[in-house]
Amino acid sequence: EEDRIDLFYEEALGLLKVFGDNGELIKLLNHPNIIQEEKLSVIDNIFSGRVSEEIVGLLRLIVTKDRCREIPAIFAHFTRRVRDYKGIGTAYVTSCVELSREQKEKLTDRLLQVTPYNSFDVDYTIDPSILGGLVIRIGNRIVDSSLKTQLDRMSRRLEEIQL
């Protein structure tokens, strides 16, 4: 209603990092011998003034409902939903050599043409074992045009022929 989705998204990403880097914080919030008021005080002391009142309120609600273990999952789910809402996709691209800036731009343009997303965050990795081509993963879809996979397919076909 207040068009603050970008603010909440950035805060959620920050909280994911805080809770990911500080496993002790989750342990503290889940400790059975620490009373709820102390846990709420910890939330207020750490996050008040650093994130929006709405996010602090959500954290307080999570503590009140004794769901502290689920804090990272809750904020990860929220960030995924925001990305879906904004049409931002995530692609994982594996190549055998470093791609040039121009190749990366062409790949991103092509991904935007063939998917419903408005933009992409692309994570590039290099794996010389694929020999050539690309392996692209978006969500649960994988496009494997690697030379290694093509050679494996050809090898299986040749083995079938020899039987």
mmCIF file of C-alpha atoms in Angstrom:
data_model
loop_
_atom_site.group_PDB
_atom_site.id
_atom_site.type_symbol
_atom_site.label_atom_id
_atom_site.label_comp_id
_atom_site.label_asym_id
_atom_site.label_seq_id
_atom_site.Cartn_x
_atom_site.Cartn_y
_atom_site.Cartn_z
ATOM 1 C CA GLU A 1 0.000 0.000 0.000
ATOM 2 C CA GLU A 2 2.846 2.367 0.767
ATOM 3 C CA ASP A 3 5.025 1.200 -2.153
ATOM 4 C CA ARG A 4 7.834 0.126 0.168
ATOM 5 C CA ILE A 5 8.442 -3.302 -1.289
ATOM 6 C CA ASP A 6 11.976 -2.383 -2.374
ATOM 7 C CA LEU A 7 12.836 -1.220 1.143
ATOM 8 C CA PHE A 8 11.460 -4.414 2.703
ATOM 9 C CA TYR A 9 13.263 -6.510 0.086
ATOM 10 C CA GLU A 10 16.614 -4.868 0.863
ATOM 11 C CA GLU A 11 16.022 -5.240 4.587
ATOM 12 C CA ALA A 12 15.099 -8.912 4.152
ATOM 13 C CA LEU A 13 18.327 -9.504 2.209
ATOM 14 C CA GLY A 14 20.263 -7.784 4.988
ATOM 15 C CA LEU A 15 18.561 -9.907 7.637
ATOM 16 C CA LEU A 16 19.350 -13.073 5.692
ATOM 17 C CA LYS A 17 22.998 -12.053 5.746
ATOM 18 C CA VAL A 18 22.908 -11.167 9.466
ATOM 19 C CA PHE A 19 21.292 -14.448 10.466
ATOM 20 C CA GLY A 20 23.483 -16.413 8.036
ATOM 21 C CA ASP A 21 26.688 -14.858 9.389
ATOM 22 C CA ASN A 22 25.603 -15.106 13.038
ATOM 23 C CA GLY A 23 24.380 -18.621 13.761
ATOM 24 C CA GLU A 24 24.731 -17.864 17.442
ATOM 25 C CA LEU A 25 21.880 -15.356 17.187
ATOM 26 C CA ILE A 26 19.445 -18.052 16.032
ATOM 27 C CA LYS A 27 20.718 -20.363 18.793
ATOM 28 C CA LEU A 28 20.160 -17.600 21.336
ATOM 29 C CA LEU A 29 16.633 -16.935 20.101
ATOM 30 C CA ASN A 30 15.844 -20.671 20.171
ATOM 31 C CA HIS A 31 17.362 -21.383 23.566
ATOM 32 C CA PRO A 32 14.664 -22.874 25.821
ATOM 33 C CA ASN A 33 16.092 -21.366 29.032
ATOM 34 C CA ILE A 34 15.873 -17.770 27.787
ATOM 35 C CA ILE A 35 12.483 -16.230 28.455
ATOM 36 C CA GLN A 36 10.502 -14.627 25.671
ATOM 37 C CA GLU A 37 10.842 -11.102 27.079
ATOM 38 C CA GLU A 38 14.630 -11.363 26.898
ATOM 39 C CA LYS A 39 14.457 -12.616 23.323
ATOM 40 C CA LEU A 40 12.201 -9.695 22.388
ATOM 41 C CA SER A 41 14.646 -7.334 24.085
ATOM 42 C CA VAL A 42 17.482 -8.810 21.988
ATOM 43 C CA ILE A 43 15.448 -8.232 18.798
ATOM 44 C CA ASP A 44 14.708 -4.646 19.819
ATOM 45 C CA ASN A 45 18.311 -3.888 20.813
ATOM 46 C CA ILE A 46 19.807 -5.312 17.630
ATOM 47 C CA PHE A 47 17.296 -4.251 14.979
ATOM 48 C CA SER A 48 15.355 -1.174 16.190
ATOM 49 C CA GLY A 49 16.561 1.872 14.312
ATOM 50 C CA ARG A 50 18.430 -0.276 11.793
ATOM 51 C CA VAL A 51 15.451 -1.748 9.939
ATOM 52 C CA SER A 52 11.882 -0.566 9.510
ATOM 53 C CA GLU A 53 9.340 -0.833 12.306
ATOM 54 C CA GLU A 54 7.378 -3.339 10.209
ATOM 55 C CA ILE A 55 10.323 -5.714 9.978
ATOM 56 C CA VAL A 56 11.070 -5.365 13.697
ATOM 57 C CA GLY A 57 7.385 -6.074 14.344
ATOM 58 C CA LEU A 58 7.551 -9.163 12.163
ATOM 59 C CA LEU A 59 10.641 -10.384 14.022
ATOM 60 C CA ARG A 60 8.869 -9.788 17.333
ATOM 61 C CA LEU A 61 5.845 -11.747 16.074
ATOM 62 C CA ILE A 62 8.083 -14.619 14.995
ATOM 63 C CA VAL A 63 9.693 -14.696 18.455
ATOM 64 C CA THR A 64 6.277 -14.480 20.164
ATOM 65 C CA LYS A 65 5.005 -17.421 18.108
ATOM 66 C CA ASP A 66 8.198 -19.384 18.924
ATOM 67 C CA ARG A 67 9.228 -19.732 15.255
ATOM 68 C CA CYS A 68 12.781 -18.396 15.572
ATOM 69 C CA ARG A 69 14.302 -21.394 13.779
ATOM 70 C CA GLU A 70 12.306 -20.398 10.723
ATOM 71 C CA ILE A 71 13.534 -16.799 10.480
ATOM 72 C CA PRO A 72 15.996 -17.469 7.605
ATOM 73 C CA ALA A 73 13.392 -19.525 5.727
ATOM 74 C CA ILE A 74 10.731 -16.840 6.207
ATOM 75 C CA PHE A 75 12.929 -14.071 4.821
ATOM 76 C CA ALA A 76 14.273 -16.293 2.015
ATOM 77 C CA HIS A 77 10.678 -17.056 0.996
ATOM 78 C CA PHE A 78 9.802 -13.359 1.096
ATOM 79 C CA THR A 79 12.768 -12.420 -1.126
ATOM 80 C CA ARG A 80 11.822 -15.164 -3.625
ATOM 81 C CA ARG A 81 8.249 -13.858 -3.740
ATOM 82 C CA VAL A 82 9.445 -10.284 -4.323
ATOM 83 C CA ARG A 83 11.736 -11.458 -7.118
ATOM 84 C CA ASP A 84 8.816 -13.323 -8.717
ATOM 85 C CA TYR A 85 6.566 -10.267 -8.332
ATOM 86 C CA LYS A 86 9.161 -8.000 -9.959
ATOM 87 C CA GLY A 87 9.982 -10.532 -12.697
ATOM 88 C CA ILE A 88 13.609 -11.017 -11.669
ATOM 89 C CA GLY A 89 15.039 -14.397 -12.553
ATOM 90 C CA THR A 90 18.186 -16.103 -11.371
ATOM 91 C CA ALA A 91 20.258 -18.090 -13.823
ATOM 92 C CA TYR A 92 23.279 -20.244 -13.057
ATOM 93 C CA VAL A 93 25.562 -20.530 -16.069
ATOM 94 C CA THR A 94 28.497 -22.912 -16.275
ATOM 95 C CA SER A 95 31.050 -22.615 -19.063
ATOM 96 C CA CYS A 96 34.448 -24.173 -19.648
ATOM 97 C CA VAL A 97 36.149 -20.786 -20.013
ATOM 98 C CA GLU A 98 35.452 -17.249 -18.810
ATOM 99 C CA LEU A 99 32.810 -15.578 -20.976
ATOM 100 C CA SER A 100 33.499 -12.111 -22.345
ATOM 101 C CA ARG A 101 31.310 -9.171 -21.370
ATOM 102 C CA GLU A 102 29.754 -9.233 -24.843
ATOM 103 C CA GLN A 103 28.964 -12.960 -24.569
ATOM 104 C CA LYS A 104 27.393 -12.421 -21.160
ATOM 105 C CA GLU A 105 25.235 -9.588 -22.519
ATOM 106 C CA LYS A 106 24.094 -11.707 -25.485
ATOM 107 C CA LEU A 107 23.282 -14.600 -23.161
ATOM 108 C CA THR A 108 21.274 -12.370 -20.841
ATOM 109 C CA ASP A 109 19.405 -10.839 -23.792
ATOM 110 C CA ARG A 110 18.570 -14.316 -25.099
ATOM 111 C CA LEU A 111 17.388 -15.476 -21.671
ATOM 112 C CA LEU A 112 15.096 -12.444 -21.450
ATOM 113 C CA GLN A 113 13.630 -13.310 -24.871
ATOM 114 C CA VAL A 114 12.828 -16.934 -24.026
ATOM 115 C CA THR A 115 11.635 -16.526 -20.431
ATOM 116 C CA PRO A 116 8.903 -14.455 -18.796
ATOM 117 C CA TYR A 117 11.402 -12.510 -16.656
ATOM 118 C CA ASN A 118 12.089 -8.771 -16.930
ATOM 119 C CA SER A 119 15.681 -9.030 -15.720
ATOM 120 C CA PHE A 120 18.189 -11.608 -14.568
ATOM 121 C CA ASP A 121 20.809 -12.056 -11.922
ATOM 122 C CA VAL A 122 23.310 -14.414 -13.511
ATOM 123 C CA ASP A 123 25.813 -16.444 -11.522
ATOM 124 C CA TYR A 124 28.689 -17.535 -13.758
ATOM 125 C CA THR A 125 30.966 -20.454 -12.919
ATOM 126 C CA ILE A 126 33.796 -22.046 -14.833
ATOM 127 C CA ASP A 127 34.120 -25.821 -15.090
ATOM 128 C CA PRO A 128 36.727 -27.031 -17.592
ATOM 129 C CA SER A 129 35.349 -30.581 -17.354
ATOM 130 C CA ILE A 130 32.351 -29.676 -19.557
ATOM 131 C CA LEU A 131 34.854 -29.219 -22.436
ATOM 132 C CA GLY A 132 32.721 -26.633 -24.285
ATOM 133 C CA GLY A 133 29.230 -25.198 -24.560
ATOM 134 C CA LEU A 134 27.104 -24.065 -21.627
ATOM 135 C CA VAL A 135 24.994 -25.490 -18.848
ATOM 136 C CA ILE A 136 22.223 -23.084 -17.846
ATOM 137 C CA ARG A 137 19.984 -23.631 -14.828
ATOM 138 C CA ILE A 138 16.957 -21.438 -14.126
ATOM 139 C CA GLY A 139 14.882 -22.716 -11.245
ATOM 140 C CA ASN A 140 14.339 -26.419 -11.835
ATOM 141 C CA ARG A 141 14.973 -26.218 -15.587
ATOM 142 C CA ILE A 142 18.376 -27.121 -17.007
ATOM 143 C CA VAL A 143 19.606 -26.600 -20.534
ATOM 144 C CA ASP A 144 22.784 -28.605 -21.022
ATOM 145 C CA SER A 145 24.530 -27.906 -24.333
ATOM 146 C CA SER A 146 27.943 -28.904 -23.015
ATOM 147 C CA LEU A 147 30.295 -30.838 -25.222
ATOM 148 C CA LYS A 148 30.787 -33.399 -22.441
ATOM 149 C CA THR A 149 27.050 -34.217 -22.374
ATOM 150 C CA GLN A 150 26.894 -34.454 -26.160
ATOM 151 C CA LEU A 151 29.876 -36.833 -26.193
ATOM 152 C CA ASP A 152 28.289 -38.947 -23.442
ATOM 153 C CA ARG A 153 25.051 -39.204 -25.446
ATOM 154 C CA MET A 154 26.935 -40.154 -28.571
ATOM 155 C CA SER A 155 28.908 -42.788 -26.645
ATOM 156 C CA ARG A 156 25.687 -44.342 -25.261
ATOM 157 C CA ARG A 157 24.172 -44.465 -28.748
ATOM 158 C CA LEU A 158 27.261 -46.170 -30.153
ATOM 159 C CA GLU A 159 27.156 -48.738 -27.342
ATOM 160 C CA GLU A 160 23.488 -49.451 -28.144
ATOM 161 C CA ILE A 161 24.328 -49.996 -31.809
ATOM 162 C CA GLN A 162 27.065 -52.508 -30.990
ATOM 163 C CA LEU A 163 24.665 -54.691 -28.980
#
